[in-house]
Tab-separated table of C-alpha atoms in Angstrom:
chain	number	residue	atom	x	y	z
A	258	MET	CA	-80.565	158.263	-91.576
A	259	SER	CA	-81.107	154.574	-91.707
A	260	LYS	CA	-78.848	151.660	-92.470
A	261	LEU	CA	-77.974	150.536	-95.985
A	262	SER	CA	-80.644	148.268	-97.428
A	263	THR	CA	-78.112	145.501	-98.001
A	264	ARG	CA	-75.716	143.588	-95.756
A	265	HIS	CA	-73.222	142.892	-98.530
A	266	LEU	CA	-72.063	144.943	-101.488
A	267	ILE	CA	-72.379	142.459	-104.327
A	268	GLY	CA	-73.499	144.802	-107.065
A	269	ILE	CA	-74.958	148.223	-107.757
A	270	LYS	CA	-78.115	146.422	-108.822
A	271	ASP	CA	-78.935	145.683	-105.145
A	272	LEU	CA	-78.507	149.290	-103.980
A	273	THR	CA	-81.321	151.810	-103.709
A	274	VAL	CA	-80.896	155.444	-104.717
A	275	GLU	CA	-80.979	156.335	-101.000
A	276	ASP	CA	-78.134	153.872	-100.354
A	277	ILE	CA	-76.021	155.530	-103.039
A	278	GLN	CA	-76.777	159.026	-101.706
A	279	GLN	CA	-75.860	157.922	-98.205
A	280	ILE	CA	-72.586	156.437	-99.454
A	281	PHE	CA	-71.792	159.717	-101.263
A	282	GLU	CA	-72.540	161.863	-98.220
A	283	THR	CA	-70.367	159.661	-96.017
A	284	THR	CA	-67.649	159.803	-98.700
A	285	ASP	CA	-67.621	163.613	-98.420
A	286	ASN	CA	-66.656	163.225	-94.751
A	287	PHE	CA	-63.987	160.628	-95.425
A	288	LYS	CA	-62.533	162.747	-98.196
A	289	ALA	CA	-62.031	165.462	-95.592
A	290	VAL	CA	-60.407	162.898	-93.277
A	291	ILE	CA	-57.857	161.673	-95.838
A	292	ASN	CA	-56.816	165.229	-96.588
A	293	ARG	CA	-55.920	165.940	-92.946
A	294	PRO	CA	-52.433	165.662	-91.446
A	295	ILE	CA	-53.550	162.554	-89.529
A	296	LYS	CA	-55.486	160.539	-92.063
A	297	LYS	CA	-56.718	157.825	-89.777
A	298	VAL	CA	-59.876	157.364	-87.707
A	299	PRO	CA	-60.479	154.580	-85.166
A	300	SER	CA	-63.993	153.537	-86.286
A	301	LEU	CA	-63.260	149.977	-87.432
A	302	ARG	CA	-60.613	149.128	-84.850
A	303	ASP	CA	-62.451	145.952	-83.730
A	304	ILE	CA	-62.950	144.612	-87.259
A	305	THR	CA	-60.776	142.284	-89.296
A	306	ILE	CA	-61.040	142.353	-93.060
A	307	ALA	CA	-59.655	139.764	-95.487
A	308	ASN	CA	-58.728	140.952	-98.955
A	309	ILE	CA	-59.035	137.902	-101.164
A	310	PHE	CA	-57.882	138.410	-104.726
A	311	PHE	CA	-58.181	135.541	-107.176
A	312	GLU	CA	-57.291	137.891	-110.012
A	313	ASN	CA	-54.570	140.474	-110.485
A	314	SER	CA	-55.164	143.983	-109.252
A	315	THR	CA	-53.063	146.974	-108.295
A	316	ARG	CA	-55.344	149.954	-107.854
A	317	THR	CA	-58.357	148.248	-106.335
A	318	ARG	CA	-56.353	146.153	-103.893
A	319	ILE	CA	-54.189	149.037	-102.716
A	320	SER	CA	-57.216	151.299	-102.535
A	321	PHE	CA	-59.186	148.836	-100.410
A	322	GLU	CA	-56.196	148.150	-98.206
A	323	LEU	CA	-55.562	151.837	-97.660
A	324	ALA	CA	-59.250	152.449	-96.926
A	325	GLU	CA	-59.210	149.648	-94.354
A	326	LYS	CA	-56.047	150.969	-92.713
A	327	ARG	CA	-57.388	154.533	-92.593
A	328	LEU	CA	-60.399	153.138	-90.720
A	329	SER	CA	-58.059	151.266	-88.321
A	330	ALA	CA	-59.310	147.808	-89.335
A	331	ASP	CA	-56.960	144.833	-89.159
A	332	THR	CA	-56.309	143.439	-92.609
A	333	ILE	CA	-55.037	140.224	-94.095
A	334	ASN	CA	-54.146	139.866	-97.735
A	335	PHE	CA	-54.488	136.825	-99.833
A	336	ALA	CA	-53.530	136.357	-103.462
A	337	SER	CA	-54.517	133.129	-105.171
A	338	SER	CA	-51.213	132.801	-107.024
A	339	SER	CA	-49.284	132.194	-103.796
A	340	SER	CA	-51.925	130.176	-101.959
A	341	SER	CA	-53.351	126.700	-101.542
A	342	VAL	CA	-55.898	127.375	-104.286
A	343	SER	CA	-53.240	126.135	-106.659
A	344	LYS	CA	-53.243	122.894	-104.628
A	345	GLY	CA	-56.912	122.316	-105.478
A	346	GLU	CA	-58.809	123.871	-102.566
A	347	THR	CA	-62.379	125.042	-103.300
A	348	LEU	CA	-63.538	128.632	-102.885
A	349	ILE	CA	-65.771	127.894	-99.877
A	350	ASP	CA	-63.043	125.895	-98.148
A	351	THR	CA	-60.498	128.634	-98.708
A	352	VAL	CA	-62.796	131.327	-97.391
A	353	ASN	CA	-64.088	129.272	-94.462
A	354	ASN	CA	-60.528	128.604	-93.400
A	355	ILE	CA	-59.832	132.294	-93.427
A	356	LEU	CA	-63.072	133.021	-91.570
A	357	SER	CA	-62.303	130.549	-88.810
A	358	MET	CA	-59.486	132.915	-87.942
A	359	LYS	CA	-62.281	135.366	-86.945
A	360	VAL	CA	-62.584	137.613	-89.937
A	361	ASP	CA	-65.612	139.923	-90.068
A	362	MET	CA	-65.567	141.073	-93.649
A	363	VAL	CA	-64.304	139.743	-96.961
A	364	VAL	CA	-63.308	141.900	-99.917
A	365	MET	CA	-63.106	139.576	-102.894
A	366	ARG	CA	-62.144	139.720	-106.539
A	367	HIS	CA	-62.797	136.602	-108.565
A	368	PRO	CA	-62.704	135.740	-112.288
A	369	SER	CA	-66.141	134.061	-112.200
A	370	PRO	CA	-69.278	136.208	-112.435
A	371	GLY	CA	-71.482	135.586	-109.410
A	372	ALA	CA	-68.680	134.322	-107.157
A	373	CYS	CA	-69.435	136.967	-104.515
A	374	LYS	CA	-73.147	136.246	-104.506
A	375	PHE	CA	-72.409	132.544	-104.135
A	376	LEU	CA	-70.106	133.239	-101.222
A	377	ALA	CA	-72.592	135.552	-99.506
A	378	LYS	CA	-75.127	132.733	-99.477
A	379	HIS	CA	-72.750	130.259	-97.870
A	380	ILE	CA	-70.775	132.164	-95.273
A	381	ASN	CA	-71.530	134.507	-92.393
A	382	ALA	CA	-69.085	137.329	-93.039
A	383	GLN	CA	-70.044	140.432	-94.964
A	384	ILE	CA	-68.885	140.421	-98.584
A	385	VAL	CA	-67.685	143.360	-100.630
A	386	ASN	CA	-67.329	142.662	-104.333
A	387	ALA	CA	-64.067	144.009	-105.750
A	388	GLY	CA	-64.923	142.734	-109.218
A	389	ASP	CA	-66.388	139.375	-110.219
A	390	GLY	CA	-65.491	138.379	-113.773
A	391	THR	CA	-67.478	140.319	-116.356
A	392	HIS	CA	-70.361	140.910	-113.913
A	393	GLU	CA	-69.996	143.905	-111.551
A	394	HIS	CA	-67.397	146.155	-109.935
A	395	PRO	CA	-69.599	148.221	-107.632
A	396	THR	CA	-67.014	150.370	-105.834
A	397	GLN	CA	-65.546	151.467	-109.183
A	398	ALA	CA	-68.989	152.566	-110.391
A	399	LEU	CA	-69.600	154.421	-107.126
A	400	LEU	CA	-66.302	156.269	-107.341
A	401	ASP	CA	-66.914	157.095	-111.017
A	402	ALA	CA	-70.355	158.530	-110.264
A	403	TYR	CA	-68.946	160.348	-107.215
A	404	SER	CA	-66.195	161.877	-109.367
A	405	ILE	CA	-68.797	163.055	-111.909
A	406	ARG	CA	-70.873	164.536	-109.068
A	407	GLU	CA	-67.770	166.277	-107.737
A	408	LYS	CA	-66.806	167.712	-111.137
A	409	HIS	CA	-70.279	168.582	-112.463
A	410	GLY	CA	-72.255	169.172	-109.247
A	411	ASP	CA	-74.810	166.487	-109.955
A	412	VAL	CA	-75.129	163.282	-111.936
A	413	ARG	CA	-78.811	163.779	-112.798
A	414	GLY	CA	-79.359	164.793	-116.395
A	415	LYS	CA	-75.691	164.406	-117.393
A	416	LYS	CA	-74.818	162.548	-120.584
A	417	ILE	CA	-72.170	159.899	-120.116
A	418	VAL	CA	-70.661	157.728	-122.824
A	419	ILE	CA	-68.765	154.549	-122.008
A	420	VAL	CA	-66.317	153.756	-124.799
A	421	GLY	CA	-64.556	150.505	-125.584
A	422	ASP	CA	-64.817	146.898	-124.555
A	423	ILE	CA	-68.351	146.875	-123.141
A	424	LEU	CA	-68.706	143.125	-123.626
A	425	HIS	CA	-65.982	142.135	-121.162
A	426	SER	CA	-66.270	145.056	-118.790
A	427	ARG	CA	-67.700	144.775	-115.296
A	428	VAL	CA	-66.948	148.467	-114.906
A	429	ALA	CA	-69.320	149.239	-117.791
A	430	LEU	CA	-72.164	147.180	-116.345
A	431	SER	CA	-71.859	148.607	-112.823
A	432	ASN	CA	-71.501	152.111	-114.255
A	433	ILE	CA	-74.659	151.733	-116.341
A	434	PHE	CA	-76.680	150.607	-113.298
A	435	CYS	CA	-75.271	153.305	-111.049
A	436	LEU	CA	-75.554	156.235	-113.452
A	437	GLN	CA	-79.079	155.291	-114.489
A	438	LYS	CA	-80.186	155.042	-110.865
A	439	LEU	CA	-78.839	158.543	-110.316
A	440	GLY	CA	-80.726	159.888	-113.331
A	441	ALA	CA	-77.969	160.209	-115.958
A	442	LYS	CA	-78.315	159.345	-119.642
A	443	VAL	CA	-75.916	156.609	-120.656
A	444	MET	CA	-74.553	155.700	-124.081
A	445	VAL	CA	-72.156	152.903	-124.957
A	446	CYS	CA	-69.775	153.166	-127.865
A	447	GLY	CA	-67.522	150.580	-129.467
A	448	PRO	CA	-67.185	148.165	-132.356
A	449	THR	CA	-70.229	145.908	-132.862
A	450	THR	CA	-68.298	142.872	-131.705
A	451	LEU	CA	-67.564	144.436	-128.305
A	452	ILE	CA	-71.142	145.560	-127.595
A	453	PRO	CA	-73.191	142.833	-125.838
A	454	LYS	CA	-76.048	141.405	-127.892
A	455	HIS	CA	-78.796	142.209	-125.356
A	456	ILE	CA	-77.561	145.687	-124.431
A	457	ASN	CA	-80.941	147.173	-125.527
A	458	GLU	CA	-82.575	145.650	-122.472
A	459	LEU	CA	-80.529	147.996	-120.285
A	460	ASP	CA	-82.135	151.059	-121.862
A	461	VAL	CA	-78.868	152.626	-123.023
A	462	LEU	CA	-78.089	154.353	-126.308
A	463	VAL	CA	-75.688	152.559	-128.657
A	464	GLU	CA	-73.341	154.377	-131.017
A	465	HIS	CA	-70.588	152.950	-133.177
A	466	ASN	CA	-69.064	156.251	-134.247
A	467	LEU	CA	-66.714	157.699	-131.623
A	468	ARG	CA	-66.952	161.291	-132.872
A	469	LYS	CA	-70.756	161.292	-132.734
A	470	ALA	CA	-70.686	159.802	-129.253
A	471	LEU	CA	-68.208	162.399	-127.972
A	472	GLU	CA	-70.186	165.271	-129.495
A	473	TRP	CA	-73.255	164.045	-127.610
A	474	CYS	CA	-71.719	163.548	-124.167
A	475	ASP	CA	-70.645	165.612	-121.122
A	476	VAL	CA	-68.378	162.874	-119.783
A	477	ALA	CA	-66.501	160.101	-121.610
A	478	ASN	CA	-65.401	157.028	-119.690
A	479	MET	CA	-62.708	155.341	-121.798
A	480	LEU	CA	-62.369	151.646	-121.015
A	481	ARG	CA	-59.350	149.469	-121.532
A	482	ILE	CA	-59.419	146.677	-124.102
A	483	GLN	CA	-59.348	143.570	-121.930
A	484	LEU	CA	-57.180	141.339	-124.046
A	485	GLU	CA	-56.840	138.855	-121.188
A	486	ARG	CA	-60.571	138.126	-121.309
A	487	GLN	CA	-60.851	137.892	-125.071
A	488	ASP	CA	-60.770	134.256	-126.110
A	489	ILE	CA	-61.272	135.086	-129.791
A	490	LYS	CA	-60.299	138.072	-131.941
A	491	TYR	CA	-62.978	140.758	-131.759
A	492	PHE	CA	-61.243	143.258	-134.059
A	493	PRO	CA	-58.466	142.959	-136.649
A	494	SER	CA	-55.695	144.740	-134.750
A	495	LEU	CA	-55.055	147.043	-131.800
A	496	ARG	CA	-53.818	149.634	-134.281
A	497	GLU	CA	-57.118	149.591	-136.139
A	498	TYR	CA	-59.062	149.765	-132.865
A	499	SER	CA	-57.010	152.693	-131.736
A	500	MET	CA	-57.531	154.535	-135.052
A	501	LEU	CA	-61.314	154.110	-134.835
A	502	TYR	CA	-61.950	154.248	-131.071
A	503	GLY	CA	-58.843	155.839	-129.592
A	504	LEU	CA	-59.169	159.417	-128.348
A	505	ASP	CA	-56.338	161.795	-129.219
A	506	ARG	CA	-55.742	165.487	-128.623
A	507	ALA	CA	-56.862	166.570	-132.107
A	508	MET	CA	-60.243	164.894	-131.672
A	509	LEU	CA	-60.638	166.227	-128.108
A	510	HIS	CA	-59.945	169.809	-129.199
A	511	SER	CA	-62.239	169.600	-132.220
A	512	LEU	CA	-65.286	168.865	-130.040
A	513	PRO	CA	-67.856	171.658	-129.599
A	514	LYS	CA	-67.637	171.622	-125.770
A	515	LYS	CA	-65.109	170.681	-123.098
A	516	ILE	CA	-65.940	167.146	-122.065
A	517	THR	CA	-64.575	165.366	-118.989
A	518	ILE	CA	-62.343	162.341	-119.569
A	519	MET	CA	-62.417	159.380	-117.201
A	520	HIS	CA	-60.602	156.054	-117.186
A	521	PRO	CA	-60.901	153.258	-114.621
A	522	GLY	CA	-57.263	152.248	-115.160
A	523	PRO	CA	-54.966	150.647	-115.976
A	524	ILE	CA	-54.460	152.855	-119.032
A	525	ASN	CA	-52.996	151.462	-122.205
A	526	ARG	CA	-51.533	154.756	-123.358
A	527	GLY	CA	-51.837	155.141	-127.109
A	528	VAL	CA	-54.618	152.572	-127.437
A	529	GLU	CA	-57.862	153.914	-125.926
A	530	ILE	CA	-56.462	157.362	-125.131
A	531	THR	CA	-53.186	159.073	-125.936
A	532	SER	CA	-50.865	160.441	-123.269
A	533	GLU	CA	-51.813	164.062	-124.003
A	534	VAL	CA	-55.474	163.268	-123.359
A	535	ALA	CA	-54.774	161.248	-120.212
A	536	ASP	CA	-52.653	164.064	-118.771
A	537	SER	CA	-54.810	166.976	-119.960
A	538	ASP	CA	-56.786	169.267	-117.657
A	539	GLN	CA	-60.014	167.694	-118.894
A	540	SER	CA	-58.991	164.331	-117.466
A	541	ILE	CA	-60.049	163.438	-113.900
A	542	ILE	CA	-58.319	160.070	-113.881
A	543	LEU	CA	-56.190	160.774	-110.806
A	544	GLN	CA	-59.129	162.320	-108.927
A	545	GLN	CA	-60.955	159.046	-109.560
A	546	VAL	CA	-58.155	157.195	-107.798
A	547	GLU	CA	-58.218	159.599	-104.836
A	548	ASN	CA	-61.992	159.340	-104.544
A	549	GLY	CA	-61.664	155.556	-104.693
A	550	VAL	CA	-60.131	155.425	-101.226
A	551	ALA	CA	-62.827	157.674	-99.722
A	552	ILE	CA	-65.653	155.728	-101.424
A	553	ARG	CA	-64.280	152.427	-100.123
A	554	MET	CA	-63.950	153.880	-96.622
A	555	ALA	CA	-67.611	154.932	-96.767
A	556	VAL	CA	-68.742	151.527	-98.046
A	557	LEU	CA	-66.776	149.619	-95.403
A	558	TYR	CA	-67.929	152.004	-92.654
A	559	LEU	CA	-71.597	151.785	-93.568
A	560	LEU	CA	-71.506	147.997	-93.991
A	561	ALA	CA	-69.638	147.534	-90.719
A	562	ALA	CA	-72.268	149.645	-88.960
A	563	GLN	CA	-74.736	146.849	-89.591
A	564	GLY	CA	-72.644	144.588	-87.359
B	157	MET	CA	-93.574	161.801	-69.562
B	158	LYS	CA	-93.180	164.987	-67.590
B	159	GLU	CA	-91.598	168.135	-69.001
B	160	LYS	CA	-90.000	170.757	-66.836
B	161	LEU	CA	-88.622	174.052	-68.106
B	162	LEU	CA	-85.101	174.434	-66.712
B	163	LEU	CA	-84.025	177.636	-68.416
B	164	ASP	CA	-85.927	180.215	-70.402
B	165	GLN	CA	-84.696	182.749	-72.941
B	166	GLU	CA	-83.795	185.367	-70.351
B	167	ARG	CA	-81.816	183.098	-68.033
B	168	LEU	CA	-80.066	181.520	-70.989
B	169	SER	CA	-78.814	184.813	-72.302
B	170	ILE	CA	-77.521	185.750	-68.817
B	171	ILE	CA	-75.712	182.409	-68.610
B	172	ILE	CA	-74.178	182.788	-72.079
B	173	ASP	CA	-72.935	186.247	-71.155
B	174	ARG	CA	-71.431	184.915	-67.947
B	175	LEU	CA	-69.674	182.074	-69.802
B	176	CYS	CA	-68.203	184.573	-72.260
B	177	HIS	CA	-66.866	186.744	-69.471
B	178	GLN	CA	-65.311	183.729	-67.764
B	179	LEU	CA	-63.523	182.946	-71.039
B	180	ILE	CA	-62.238	186.490	-71.321
B	181	GLU	CA	-61.010	186.373	-67.702
B	182	ASN	CA	-59.069	183.147	-68.304
B	183	HIS	CA	-57.720	183.770	-71.809
B	184	ASN	CA	-55.593	186.828	-72.074
B	185	GLY	CA	-55.997	188.390	-75.500
B	186	PHE	CA	-57.225	185.272	-77.279
B	187	ASN	CA	-54.184	185.196	-79.573
B	188	ASP	CA	-53.602	181.479	-79.129
B	189	THR	CA	-57.111	180.452	-78.191
B	190	ALA	CA	-59.590	178.648	-80.404
B	191	ILE	CA	-63.269	177.968	-79.820
B	192	VAL	CA	-64.346	174.570	-81.134
B	193	GLY	CA	-67.992	173.464	-81.103
B	194	LEU	CA	-68.941	169.804	-81.195
B	195	GLN	CA	-71.236	168.572	-83.953
B	196	PRO	CA	-74.138	168.244	-84.114
B	197	ARG	CA	-75.764	169.929	-81.092
B	198	GLY	CA	-72.844	171.739	-79.502
B	199	VAL	CA	-72.375	173.999	-82.513
B	200	LEU	CA	-75.573	175.960	-81.892
B	201	LEU	CA	-74.151	176.983	-78.520
B	202	SER	CA	-70.619	177.511	-79.811
B	203	ARG	CA	-71.855	179.741	-82.647
B	204	ARG	CA	-73.769	181.782	-80.101
B	205	ILE	CA	-70.732	182.036	-77.808
B	206	ASN	CA	-68.499	182.984	-80.723
B	207	GLN	CA	-70.933	185.696	-81.814
B	208	ARG	CA	-71.275	187.073	-78.292
B	209	MET	CA	-67.497	187.003	-77.781
B	210	LYS	CA	-67.049	189.119	-80.898
B	211	GLU	CA	-69.615	191.610	-79.648
B	212	ILE	CA	-68.069	191.855	-76.179
B	213	THR	CA	-64.380	191.941	-77.132
B	214	GLY	CA	-64.718	193.667	-80.503
B	215	ASN	CA	-62.196	191.125	-81.811
B	216	GLU	CA	-63.367	189.865	-85.209
B	217	ASN	CA	-60.487	187.420	-85.658
B	218	LEU	CA	-61.292	184.825	-83.014
B	219	LEU	CA	-60.340	181.330	-84.146
B	220	TYR	CA	-63.477	179.266	-84.470
B	221	GLY	CA	-64.072	175.688	-85.630
B	222	GLU	CA	-66.601	172.900	-85.584
B	223	LEU	CA	-65.521	169.348	-84.857
B	224	ASP	CA	-67.279	166.137	-85.841
B	225	ILE	CA	-66.532	163.186	-83.577
B	226	THR	CA	-68.582	160.472	-85.308
B	227	PHE	CA	-65.608	158.338	-86.368
B	228	TYR	CA	-64.070	158.485	-82.886
B	229	ARG	CA	-67.085	157.322	-80.895
B	230	ASP	CA	-66.814	154.165	-78.824
B	231	ASP	CA	-70.358	152.921	-79.528
B	232	PHE	CA	-69.942	152.205	-83.266
B	233	ARG	CA	-71.619	148.843	-84.069
B	234	ARG	CA	-73.197	148.823	-80.598
B	235	ARG	CA	-76.231	150.859	-81.559
B	236	GLU	CA	-79.345	150.222	-83.575
B	237	SER	CA	-78.885	153.148	-85.935
B	238	VAL	CA	-75.903	154.071	-88.093
B	239	LEU	CA	-73.736	156.929	-86.836
B	240	ILE	CA	-73.942	159.519	-89.571
B	241	PRO	CA	-71.113	162.054	-89.679
B	242	ASN	CA	-71.627	165.817	-89.815
B	243	GLU	CA	-69.738	168.553	-91.538
B	244	GLN	CA	-66.431	169.502	-89.998
B	245	LYS	CA	-64.805	172.888	-90.231
B	246	ILE	CA	-61.392	173.485	-88.754
B	247	ASP	CA	-59.349	175.719	-91.009
B	248	PHE	CA	-56.577	176.653	-88.623
B	249	ILE	CA	-53.681	174.805	-87.003
B	250	ILE	CA	-54.543	173.184	-83.653
B	251	GLU	CA	-50.861	172.781	-82.770
B	252	ASN	CA	-49.964	174.858	-79.664
B	253	LYS	CA	-53.405	176.434	-79.359
B	254	ASN	CA	-55.502	176.661	-76.206
B	255	VAL	CA	-58.676	174.956	-77.311
B	256	ILE	CA	-62.076	175.463	-75.694
B	257	LEU	CA	-64.377	172.587	-76.598
B	258	ILE	CA	-68.047	173.496	-76.410
B	259	ASP	CA	-70.977	171.104	-76.109
B	260	ASP	CA	-74.561	171.549	-74.998
B	261	VAL	CA	-74.896	168.796	-72.381
B	262	LEU	CA	-72.241	166.911	-70.392
B	263	PHE	CA	-73.671	163.526	-69.461
B	264	THR	CA	-71.576	160.319	-69.484
B	265	GLY	CA	-68.415	162.054	-70.709
B	266	ARG	CA	-67.988	159.658	-73.628
B	267	THR	CA	-68.605	162.326	-76.257
B	268	ILE	CA	-65.868	164.481	-74.744
B	269	ARG	CA	-63.447	161.539	-74.679
B	270	ALA	CA	-64.104	161.028	-78.382
B	271	ALA	CA	-63.777	164.765	-78.998
B	272	MET	CA	-60.322	164.881	-77.422
B	273	ASP	CA	-59.259	162.011	-79.684
B	274	ALA	CA	-60.713	163.731	-82.735
B	275	LEU	CA	-59.032	166.999	-81.787
B	276	THR	CA	-55.567	165.507	-81.479
B	277	ALA	CA	-55.892	164.176	-85.029
B	278	PHE	CA	-55.410	167.802	-86.051
B	279	GLY	CA	-52.285	168.346	-83.955
B	280	ARG	CA	-51.159	168.768	-80.350
B	281	PRO	CA	-53.019	171.561	-78.599
B	282	SER	CA	-51.169	173.219	-75.740
B	283	SER	CA	-54.278	172.934	-73.553
B	284	VAL	CA	-57.885	171.819	-73.831
B	285	GLU	CA	-60.768	173.174	-71.770
B	286	LEU	CA	-64.392	172.173	-71.803
B	287	MET	CA	-67.440	174.423	-71.713
B	288	VAL	CA	-70.947	172.989	-71.384
B	289	LEU	CA	-74.305	174.642	-71.000
B	290	ILE	CA	-75.806	171.853	-68.900
B	291	ASP	CA	-73.878	169.565	-66.547
B	292	ARG	CA	-75.861	166.438	-65.669
B	293	ARG	CA	-74.223	165.810	-62.327
B	294	TYR	CA	-73.488	162.285	-60.984
B	295	SER	CA	-73.988	160.646	-64.413
B	296	ARG	CA	-70.389	160.319	-65.504
B	297	GLU	CA	-69.001	157.052	-66.873
B	298	LEU	CA	-65.539	158.536	-67.438
B	299	PRO	CA	-63.429	160.850	-65.257
B	300	ILE	CA	-64.216	164.028	-67.195
B	301	GLU	CA	-65.364	167.390	-65.803
B	302	ALA	CA	-66.104	170.714	-67.469
B	303	THR	CA	-64.037	173.865	-66.961
B	304	TYR	CA	-66.989	176.200	-67.549
B	305	VAL	CA	-70.519	175.153	-66.629
B	306	GLY	CA	-73.708	177.024	-67.448
B	307	TYR	CA	-76.179	175.200	-65.274
B	308	VAL	CA	-76.101	172.060	-63.143
B	309	VAL	CA	-78.924	169.530	-63.293
B	310	ASP	CA	-79.599	166.490	-61.133
B	311	SER	CA	-81.268	163.897	-63.308
B	312	ARG	CA	-81.689	160.165	-63.611
B	313	ASN	CA	-80.125	158.165	-66.397
B	314	ASN	CA	-83.319	157.654	-68.393
B	315	ASP	CA	-84.286	161.326	-68.235
B	316	LYS	CA	-83.544	163.571	-71.171
B	317	VAL	CA	-82.262	167.123	-71.264
B	318	ILE	CA	-83.295	169.017	-74.386
B	319	VAL	CA	-81.391	172.176	-75.239
B	320	ASP	CA	-83.467	174.056	-77.772
B	321	LEU	CA	-81.362	176.900	-79.133
B	322	LYS	CA	-82.835	178.714	-82.106
B	323	GLN	CA	-80.529	179.929	-84.856
B	324	ALA	CA	-81.988	183.423	-84.532
B	325	GLY	CA	-81.551	183.520	-80.749
B	326	THR	CA	-85.221	184.000	-79.866
B	327	LYS	CA	-87.354	181.685	-77.746
B	328	ASP	CA	-84.428	179.574	-76.551
B	329	SER	CA	-85.200	177.065	-73.831
B	330	VAL	CA	-83.798	174.084	-71.933
B	331	TRP	CA	-86.139	171.282	-70.864
B	332	LEU	CA	-85.846	168.300	-68.563
B	333	ILE	CA	-87.967	165.388	-69.777
B	334	THR	CA	-88.668	162.879	-67.012
B	335	ASN	CA	-89.734	159.392	-67.919
B	336	THR	CA	-92.522	158.755	-65.399
B	337	GLU	CA	-93.223	155.185	-66.508
B	338	ASN	CA	-90.150	153.785	-64.799
B	339	LYS	CA	-90.769	155.484	-61.492
């Protein structure tokens, strides 16, 4: 097997199908590692990784940090709220200061789309995108596709609907790229105001009726309404959204087949899905979180191999 | 390039039989003994040994595993190609077992160092022994020697030893490839 075709992981868009397959196969091995009594391997012991988060995160940050520790890398954590960014330092200055302390890799989350690409052009370290604004969140898409592969055997030919706030969601965009590369059919579903205007260019189906979308699909990925990114009102009220686009047990049980429920977290219980749905046996939400660590280990391992 | 046949099918099967009998002599009853082959190339030998052991002893319950050492190697990021892991299969407890590691060729000893690290990630074995088919003498970079040796070869560092074991057990052979250009 050869190296990944890219030195950084900025977005799914840059990955080839072979890259994704290689990441999945390596993930299988790391999944075995993290289920052993000693969950740590020494592969990245000479590598230092900086986790730079300019935006809040629980799952992704912990997942990356755990992945790094399981690979024996040294890690430093940086959150913008408690740093000199609030004193007016620029992004490049901040990162260059961190890099001069001999850091090999940067995992970054940033509110501006394209921040990771910008950084990759200007600094030497390898960059892993942990979410840049409304652009991409590649490791989430990889772990989602991996979880579908694990549950259904293969992604090819599967029908996946992404429900909710497509307009503000980097998870949706990365998922669309990733699933299409792997040969799945993708549909987006949500109120007209939350579907991007040029979505047709991505070759996805669009549906505004949740029931129709769920009857069509094998897997439903229920996104959170990202109120923090919405500068104007896109729908009258959360209650109305939840009545039209929220998935409850009655709807789930009335579907002709057993579909798989996914959610990238954090869940707003009672808005996009009810508690019964989130905790049902059709939901693989917690498996997604487990796979997240293994996927991130594989990504860091394969990127680090390029030296 | 010069190729020399070191072992043919007949000699190989005699050697494998001898190695099995040495194991039986040293491991009374095999109750606490596990055979562990190293991925990727050691497992062809270890599967053969395991099969032969079952035939000789009649014991169908020998503990057998296959260990992947990729993540424990010391040449990660120092090679041109990526180190791709292999499947690993150890579904028993290593703790307090006598483990026999099996690999095809013992050369620098670095693989075995990594294997001992990888093994202890599964627990603390009460002892570890090493069985190799080919011992490339005088090539060691670490102080590691095998407990059971099939065949000893004197070779130079840029030579290659190819162990060609077929799954079916027919037409096995071991070759020494000498690089004549650097003579």
